[in-house]
PDB file of C-alpha atoms in Angstrom:
ATOM      1  CA  MET A 145      94.041  88.884 299.101  1.00 46.00           C
ATOM      2  CA  SER A 146      90.615  89.732 297.720  1.00 47.00           C
ATOM      3  CA  THR A 147      88.032  91.781 299.572  1.00 48.00           C
ATOM      4  CA  LEU A 148      84.430  90.577 299.577  1.00 50.00           C
ATOM      5  CA  LEU A 149      81.578  93.057 299.520  1.00 49.00           C
ATOM      6  CA  ASN A 150      78.609  92.397 301.761  1.00 54.00           C
ATOM      7  CA  GLY A 151      75.127  92.331 300.217  1.00 50.00           C
ATOM      8  CA  SER A 152      74.236  95.941 300.961  1.00 48.00           C
ATOM      9  CA  ASP A 153      77.560  97.230 299.621  1.00 51.00           C
ATOM     10  CA  ALA A 154      77.219  95.184 296.462  1.00 46.00           C
ATOM     11  CA  THR A 155      73.730  96.485 295.924  1.00 47.00           C
ATOM     12  CA  ALA A 156      74.862 100.064 296.491  1.00 46.00           C
ATOM     13  CA  SER A 157      77.769  99.658 294.095  1.00 46.00           C
ATOM     14  CA  THR A 158      75.559  98.373 291.300  1.00 45.00           C
ATOM     15  CA  THR A 159      72.577 100.623 291.827  1.00 46.00           C
ATOM     16  CA  LYS A 160      72.660 103.805 289.770  1.00 48.00           C
ATOM     17  CA  THR A 161      71.383 106.980 291.276  1.00 47.00           C
ATOM     18  CA  LYS A 162      68.092 107.915 289.661  1.00 49.00           C
ATOM     19  CA  THR A 163      67.569 111.503 288.665  1.00 47.00           C
ATOM     20  CA  VAL A 164      64.181 112.839 289.645  1.00 43.00           C
ATOM     21  CA  ARG A 165      62.762 115.043 286.907  1.00 45.00           C
ATOM     22  CA  ARG A 166      59.902 117.380 287.622  1.00 44.00           C
ATOM     23  CA  THR A 167      57.582 118.024 284.730  1.00 43.00           C
ATOM     24  CA  ALA A 168      56.562 121.541 283.818  1.00 46.00           C
ATOM     25  CA  GLN A 169      54.009 122.562 286.418  1.00 71.00           C
ATOM     26  CA  LEU A 170      52.417 125.599 284.771  1.00 90.00           C
ATOM     27  CA  PRO A 171      52.569 127.170 281.287  1.00 90.00           C
ATOM     28  CA  THR A 172      55.788 129.072 280.729  1.00 88.00           C
ATOM     29  CA  LYS A 173      54.297 131.466 278.159  1.00 89.00           C
ATOM     30  CA  ASP A 174      52.090 134.379 279.154  1.00 88.00           C
ATOM     31  CA  VAL A 175      49.160 133.673 276.825  1.00 87.00           C
ATOM     32  CA  PRO A 176      48.620 130.017 277.900  1.00 91.00           C
ATOM     33  CA  LEU A 177      49.140 131.081 281.524  1.00 93.00           C
ATOM     34  CA  GLY A 178      46.452 133.722 281.181  1.00 92.00           C
ATOM     35  CA  ILE A 179      44.036 131.259 279.573  1.00 92.00           C
ATOM     36  CA  LEU A 180      44.589 128.675 282.316  1.00 95.00           C
ATOM     37  CA  ALA A 181      44.326 131.235 285.118  1.00 95.00           C
ATOM     38  CA  THR A 182      41.106 132.681 283.682  1.00 95.00           C
ATOM     39  CA  THR A 183      39.554 129.214 283.535  1.00 95.00           C
ATOM     40  CA  VAL A 184      40.678 128.337 287.064  1.00 96.00           C
ATOM     41  CA  ALA A 185      39.357 131.638 288.445  1.00 96.00           C
ATOM     42  CA  GLU A 186      35.944 131.003 286.867  1.00 96.00           C
ATOM     43  CA  LYS A 187      35.801 127.400 288.100  1.00 96.00           C
ATOM     44  CA  TRP A 188      36.836 128.404 291.612  1.00 96.00           C
ATOM     45  CA  GLN A 189      34.131 131.071 291.762  1.00 95.00           C
ATOM     46  CA  ALA A 190      31.477 128.449 290.951  1.00 95.00           C
ATOM     47  CA  SER A 191      32.998 125.740 293.173  1.00 95.00           C
ATOM     48  CA  PRO A 192      32.189 124.900 296.809  1.00 95.00           C
ATOM     49  CA  LEU A 193      35.945 124.895 297.410  1.00 96.00           C
ATOM     50  CA  PRO A 194      36.437 127.600 300.075  1.00 96.00           C
ATOM     51  CA  PRO A 195      38.752 130.606 299.699  1.00 96.00           C
ATOM     52  CA  LEU A 196      42.331 130.479 300.914  1.00 96.00           C
ATOM     53  CA  MET A 197      43.363 132.218 304.106  1.00 95.00           C
ATOM     54  CA  TRP A 198      45.474 134.707 302.139  1.00 95.00           C
ATOM     55  CA  LEU A 199      43.591 134.772 298.841  1.00 95.00           C
ATOM     56  CA  SER A 200      39.883 135.140 298.201  1.00 96.00           C
ATOM     57  CA  LYS A 201      38.145 134.013 295.033  1.00 95.00           C
ATOM     58  CA  ASP A 202      37.387 137.605 294.028  1.00 95.00           C
ATOM     59  CA  ASN A 203      40.962 138.737 294.640  1.00 95.00           C
ATOM     60  CA  PHE A 204      42.368 135.946 292.505  1.00 95.00           C
ATOM     61  CA  ALA A 205      39.911 136.731 289.696  1.00 95.00           C
ATOM     62  CA  ALA A 206      40.995 140.391 289.870  1.00 95.00           C
ATOM     63  CA  GLN A 207      44.691 139.421 289.769  1.00 94.00           C
ATOM     64  CA  VAL A 208      44.115 137.268 286.699  1.00 94.00           C
ATOM     65  CA  ALA A 209      42.166 139.992 284.896  1.00 92.00           C
ATOM     66  CA  ALA A 210      44.888 142.549 285.668  1.00 91.00           C
ATOM     67  CA  PHE A 211      47.604 140.184 284.416  1.00 89.00           C
ATOM     68  CA  VAL A 212      45.802 139.481 281.134  1.00 89.00           C
ATOM     69  CA  LEU A 213      45.251 143.219 280.593  1.00 88.00           C
ATOM     70  CA  SER A 214      48.889 144.114 281.394  1.00 84.00           C
ATOM     71  CA  HIS A 215      50.109 141.472 278.926  1.00 78.00           C
ATOM     72  CA  GLN A 216      47.945 142.963 276.172  1.00 78.00           C
ATOM     73  CA  GLU A 217      49.096 146.498 276.976  1.00 71.00           C
ATOM     74  CA  ALA A 218      52.767 145.427 276.867  1.00 65.00           C
ATOM     75  CA  ASP A 219      52.205 143.809 273.468  1.00 64.00           C
ATOM     76  CA  ASP A 220      50.372 146.861 272.135  1.00 60.00           C
ATOM     77  CA  THR A 221      53.195 149.161 273.268  1.00 57.00           C
ATOM     78  CA  GLY A 222      55.742 146.905 271.564  1.00 54.00           C
ATOM     79  CA  ASP A 223      53.706 146.913 268.339  1.00 47.00           C
ATOM     80  CA  ALA A 224      53.599 150.711 268.379  1.00 50.00           C
ATOM     81  CA  ARG A 225      57.393 150.874 268.664  1.00 60.00           C
ATOM     82  CA  THR A 226      58.102 148.524 265.731  1.00 72.00           C
ATOM     83  CA  PRO A 227      57.376 150.974 262.841  1.00 80.00           C
ATOM     84  CA  GLN A 228      59.405 153.675 264.622  1.00 83.00           C
ATOM     85  CA  SER A 229      62.356 151.325 265.100  1.00 83.00           C
ATOM     86  CA  LYS A 230      62.356 150.250 261.461  1.00 87.00           C
ATOM     87  CA  ARG A 231      62.260 153.823 260.186  1.00 91.00           C
ATOM     88  CA  LEU A 232      65.008 154.932 262.561  1.00 91.00           C
ATOM     89  CA  LYS A 233      67.280 152.164 261.277  1.00 92.00           C
ATOM     90  CA  VAL A 234      66.727 153.386 257.710  1.00 95.00           C
ATOM     91  CA  LEU A 235      67.428 156.983 258.707  1.00 96.00           C
ATOM     92  CA  ASP A 236      70.569 156.007 260.646  1.00 95.00           C
ATOM     93  CA  LYS A 237      71.929 154.299 257.544  1.00 96.00           C
ATOM     94  CA  THR A 238      71.075 157.342 255.401  1.00 96.00           C
ATOM     95  CA  LEU A 239      72.802 159.697 257.834  1.00 97.00           C
ATOM     96  CA  ASP A 240      75.939 157.564 257.956  1.00 96.00           C
ATOM     97  CA  THR A 241      76.092 157.224 254.176  1.00 96.00           C
ATOM     98  CA  SER A 242      75.480 160.909 253.476  1.00 96.00           C
ATOM     99  CA  LEU A 243      78.011 162.218 255.978  1.00 97.00           C
ATOM    100  CA  ARG A 244      80.855 161.465 253.569  1.00 96.00           C
ATOM    101  CA  TYR A 245      79.650 164.268 251.284  1.00 97.00           C
ATOM    102  CA  VAL A 246      79.908 166.820 254.083  1.00 97.00           C
ATOM    103  CA  LYS A 247      83.394 165.560 254.925  1.00 97.00           C
ATOM    104  CA  GLY A 248      84.196 165.914 251.212  1.00 97.00           C
ATOM    105  CA  TYR A 249      83.153 169.578 251.257  1.00 97.00           C
ATOM    106  CA  LEU A 250      85.452 170.170 254.217  1.00 97.00           C
ATOM    107  CA  GLU A 251      88.329 168.373 252.567  1.00 96.00           C
ATOM    108  CA  GLU A 252      87.944 170.518 249.451  1.00 96.00           C
ATOM    109  CA  GLU A 253      87.761 173.738 251.465  1.00 95.00           C
ATOM    110  CA  TYR A 254      90.371 173.222 254.188  1.00 96.00           C
ATOM    111  CA  ASP A 255      93.762 171.535 254.337  1.00 94.00           C
ATOM    112  CA  ASP A 256      93.216 170.748 258.020  1.00 95.00           C
ATOM    113  CA  HIS A 257      89.644 169.607 257.421  1.00 95.00           C
ATOM    114  CA  GLU A 258      89.543 167.212 260.380  1.00 95.00           C
ATOM    115  CA  ALA A 259      89.977 170.156 262.718  1.00 96.00           C
ATOM    116  CA  TYR A 260      86.462 171.313 261.753  1.00 96.00           C
ATOM    117  CA  TYR A 261      84.726 167.992 262.314  1.00 97.00           C
ATOM    118  CA  GLY A 262      83.685 168.885 265.857  1.00 96.00           C
ATOM    119  CA  GLU A 263      81.689 171.881 264.610  1.00 96.00           C
ATOM    120  CA  PHE A 264      79.714 169.523 262.378  1.00 97.00           C
ATOM    121  CA  GLY A 265      78.938 167.078 265.165  1.00 96.00           C
ATOM    122  CA  ILE A 266      81.429 164.556 263.825  1.00 97.00           C
ATOM    123  CA  GLU A 267      83.486 162.626 266.369  1.00 95.00           C
ATOM    124  CA  LYS A 268      86.316 160.127 266.225  1.00 93.00           C
ATOM    125  CA  GLN A 269      85.324 156.496 266.740  1.00 90.00           C
ATOM    126  CA  GLY A 270      88.328 154.220 266.564  1.00 89.00           C
ATOM    127  CA  LYS A 271      90.105 155.104 263.334  1.00 90.00           C
ATOM    128  CA  ASN A 272      87.037 156.710 261.737  1.00 93.00           C
ATOM    129  CA  TYR A 273      85.120 159.956 262.058  1.00 96.00           C
ATOM    130  CA  LYS A 274      81.359 159.534 262.361  1.00 95.00           C
ATOM    131  CA  LEU A 275      78.207 160.893 263.903  1.00 96.00           C
ATOM    132  CA  PRO A 276      77.652 159.671 267.484  1.00 93.00           C
ATOM    133  CA  LEU A 277      76.218 156.177 267.842  1.00 90.00           C
ATOM    134  CA  GLY A 278      73.645 157.064 270.508  1.00 90.00           C
ATOM    135  CA  ARG A 279      70.493 158.477 268.983  1.00 91.00           C
ATOM    136  CA  PRO A 280      69.901 161.314 271.485  1.00 91.00           C
ATOM    137  CA  GLU A 281      73.542 162.369 270.982  1.00 94.00           C
ATOM    138  CA  ARG A 282      73.081 161.990 267.228  1.00 95.00           C
ATOM    139  CA  VAL A 283      70.142 164.422 267.312  1.00 95.00           C
ATOM    140  CA  LYS A 284      72.373 167.025 269.008  1.00 96.00           C
ATOM    141  CA  ALA A 285      75.121 166.376 266.455  1.00 96.00           C
ATOM    142  CA  LEU A 286      72.699 166.926 263.580  1.00 97.00           C
ATOM    143  CA  GLY A 287      71.731 170.267 265.091  1.00 96.00           C
ATOM    144  CA  LYS A 288      75.406 171.244 265.129  1.00 97.00           C
ATOM    145  CA  LEU A 289      75.803 170.029 261.553  1.00 98.00           C
ATOM    146  CA  LEU A 290      72.935 172.229 260.330  1.00 97.00           C
ATOM    147  CA  ALA A 291      74.428 175.290 262.010  1.00 97.00           C
ATOM    148  CA  ALA A 292      77.905 174.532 260.645  1.00 97.00           C
ATOM    149  CA  LEU A 293      76.589 174.121 257.086  1.00 97.00           C
ATOM    150  CA  ARG A 294      75.358 177.725 257.242  1.00 96.00           C
ATOM    151  CA  LYS A 295      78.496 179.027 258.937  1.00 96.00           C
ATOM    152  CA  HIS A 296      80.852 177.494 256.357  1.00 96.00           C
ATOM    153  CA  LYS A 297      78.664 178.385 253.362  1.00 96.00           C
ATOM    154  CA  PHE A 298      77.835 174.770 252.495  1.00 97.00           C
ATOM    155  CA  ASP A 299      74.119 175.349 252.962  1.00 95.00           C
ATOM    156  CA  LYS A 300      73.377 175.808 249.240  1.00 96.00           C
ATOM    157  CA  LYS A 301      75.235 172.724 248.106  1.00 96.00           C
ATOM    158  CA  LYS A 302      73.526 169.488 247.034  1.00 96.00           C
ATOM    159  CA  TYR A 303      74.064 167.980 250.475  1.00 96.00           C
ATOM    160  CA  GLY A 304      73.425 171.233 252.273  1.00 96.00           C
ATOM    161  CA  LEU A 305      70.416 172.415 254.267  1.00 96.00           C
ATOM    162  CA  ALA A 306      67.853 171.300 251.691  1.00 96.00           C
ATOM    163  CA  TYR A 307      69.122 167.749 252.182  1.00 97.00           C
ATOM    164  CA  TRP A 308      69.866 167.614 255.926  1.00 97.00           C
ATOM    165  CA  GLN A 309      67.024 169.698 257.357  1.00 97.00           C
ATOM    166  CA  PRO A 310      64.232 167.256 256.332  1.00 96.00           C
ATOM    167  CA  LEU A 311      66.279 164.374 257.741  1.00 96.00           C
ATOM    168  CA  TYR A 312      66.629 166.195 261.054  1.00 96.00           C
ATOM    169  CA  ASP A 313      62.951 167.167 261.100  1.00 96.00           C
ATOM    170  CA  GLU A 314      61.947 163.521 260.759  1.00 95.00           C
ATOM    171  CA  TYR A 315      64.684 161.997 262.897  1.00 94.00           C
ATOM    172  CA  GLN A 316      64.376 164.196 265.997  1.00 92.00           C
ATOM    173  CA  PRO A 317      60.695 163.462 266.845  1.00 92.00           C
ATOM    174  CA  LEU A 318      61.138 159.773 266.023  1.00 91.00           C
ATOM    175  CA  VAL A 319      64.002 159.527 268.498  1.00 89.00           C
ATOM    176  CA  ALA A 320      61.981 161.366 271.150  1.00 86.00           C
ATOM    177  CA  GLY A 321      58.970 159.117 270.537  1.00 82.00           C
ATOM    178  CA  SER A 322      61.068 155.971 270.537  1.00 78.00           C
ATOM    179  CA  THR A 323      62.647 156.863 273.878  1.00 68.00           C
ATOM    180  CA  GLU A 324      59.232 157.563 275.399  1.00 60.00           C
ATOM    181  CA  THR A 325      57.731 154.349 273.993  1.00 61.00           C
ATOM    182  CA  ALA A 326      60.672 152.267 275.194  1.00 60.00           C
ATOM    183  CA  GLY A 327      60.201 153.633 278.704  1.00 58.00           C
ATOM    184  CA  ALA A 328      56.474 152.932 278.590  1.00 56.00           C
ATOM    185  CA  ARG A 329      57.028 149.382 277.371  1.00 57.00           C
ATOM    186  CA  SER A 330      59.608 148.751 280.079  1.00 62.00           C
ATOM    187  CA  GLY A 331      57.064 149.773 282.703  1.00 64.00           C
ATOM    188  CA  LYS A 332      54.337 147.625 281.150  1.00 67.00           C
ATOM    189  CA  VAL A 333      56.607 144.585 280.944  1.00 67.00           C
ATOM    190  CA  SER A 334      57.635 145.001 284.589  1.00 72.00           C
ATOM    191  CA  GLN A 335      53.972 145.248 285.614  1.00 78.00           C
ATOM    192  CA  LYS A 336      53.127 142.159 283.540  1.00 81.00           C
ATOM    193  CA  ASP A 337      55.972 140.121 285.060  1.00 84.00           C
ATOM    194  CA  GLN A 338      54.898 141.022 288.579  1.00 90.00           C
ATOM    195  CA  GLY A 339      51.344 140.011 287.721  1.00 88.00           C
ATOM    196  CA  ALA A 340      52.505 136.690 286.283  1.00 91.00           C
ATOM    197  CA  ALA A 341      54.379 135.897 289.492  1.00 93.00           C
ATOM    198  CA  GLN A 342      51.265 136.581 291.559  1.00 93.00           C
ATOM    199  CA  VAL A 343      49.085 134.465 289.281  1.00 94.00           C
ATOM    200  CA  ARG A 344      51.526 131.545 289.416  1.00 95.00           C
ATOM    201  CA  LYS A 345      51.629 131.763 293.197  1.00 95.00           C
ATOM    202  CA  GLY A 346      47.840 131.658 293.296  1.00 96.00           C
ATOM    203  CA  LEU A 347      47.592 128.721 290.876  1.00 96.00           C
ATOM    204  CA  ARG A 348      50.091 126.630 292.818  1.00 95.00           C
ATOM    205  CA  SER A 349      48.259 127.361 296.041  1.00 96.00           C
ATOM    206  CA  ILE A 350      44.944 126.332 294.477  1.00 96.00           C
ATOM    207  CA  ILE A 351      46.484 123.039 293.321  1.00 95.00           C
ATOM    208  CA  HIS A 352      47.544 122.217 296.892  1.00 95.00           C
ATOM    209  CA  HIS A 353      44.201 123.495 298.174  1.00 96.00           C
ATOM    210  CA  ILE A 354      42.338 121.056 295.928  1.00 96.00           C
ATOM    211  CA  LYS A 355      44.599 118.171 296.933  1.00 95.00           C
ATOM    212  CA  ALA A 356      43.983 118.872 300.611  1.00 96.00           C
ATOM    213  CA  ASN A 357      40.214 119.126 300.237  1.00 96.00           C
ATOM    214  CA  TYR A 358      39.768 116.204 297.831  1.00 96.00           C
ATOM    215  CA  PRO A 359      42.342 113.590 298.952  1.00 95.00           C
ATOM    216  CA  ASP A 360      40.739 110.754 296.968  1.00 95.00           C
ATOM    217  CA  THR A 361      39.531 112.559 293.840  1.00 95.00           C
ATOM    218  CA  TRP A 362      42.005 115.438 293.512  1.00 95.00           C
ATOM    219  CA  GLU A 363      43.165 114.463 290.021  1.00 93.00           C
ATOM    220  CA  ALA A 364      39.625 114.599 288.670  1.00 94.00           C
ATOM    221  CA  GLU A 365      38.994 117.861 290.515  1.00 94.00           C
ATOM    222  CA  LEU A 366      42.135 119.442 289.080  1.00 95.00           C
ATOM    223  CA  ARG A 367      41.085 118.450 285.568  1.00 93.00           C
ATOM    224  CA  GLY A 368      37.675 119.946 286.261  1.00 94.00           C
ATOM    225  CA  PHE A 369      39.364 123.217 287.182  1.00 95.00           C
ATOM    226  CA  GLY A 370      41.208 123.232 283.862  1.00 93.00           C
ATOM    227  CA  PHE A 371      44.627 122.011 284.995  1.00 92.00           C
ATOM    228  CA  GLN A 372      46.483 119.637 282.707  1.00 85.00           C
ATOM    229  CA  LYS A 373      48.032 116.493 284.185  1.00 73.00           C
ATOM    230  CA  GLU A 374      51.561 117.940 284.020  1.00 62.00           C
ATOM    231  CA  SER A 375      50.420 120.686 286.421  1.00 62.00           C
ATOM    232  CA  PHE A 376      49.414 118.248 289.136  1.00 60.00           C
ATOM    233  CA  GLY A 377      52.834 118.392 290.796  1.00 62.00           C
ATOM    234  CA  GLY A 378      51.881 121.885 291.926  1.00 53.00           C
TER     235      GLY A 378
END
């Protein structure tokens, strides 16, 4: 016995659910966001469109200016860190490569050479003996290595103090500076992200504000404020 579907059921069974896709409302990147927000702030200042209950024209302009400045400061801090990071990578490789000569001196001098590794700042990592991976810890290990070179009379050798001291003298301040710069950049990035969130909130509110005040011409008004069509969803 066959079962007949009524009209509404048949329609429902053959109709596919449509997926609603929202277009990108505002720029996702900081630079385009800053450009748009700066334009909107300027247009709003010159427009008869009144301020929002929670956001004045001057306050929004100040938020935008602060966001643009924080983005530039975050970029500048990152640029300052790049040369340091590159040089530290080179020095790390040099330290790791050169350590084998110090271990060779110990092996020549002592049968139980591995027992002395701790004095030289060398630690076991898996099956190997190396300098610590963390850079602050590596600085401390290099200090121990310099002292141990003197103690065990390796200081005059080819890979003695004349070799390791200049490496330490360059490495230590670079590590200190890199740590400080990384902390500064982290703070700048956090400040920039908070500013971006505020600016986006303001832009979305202005979109709805324009729609409410210009119900028949809102699309043209939004374009006049600098918004692209894909932003109109608010």
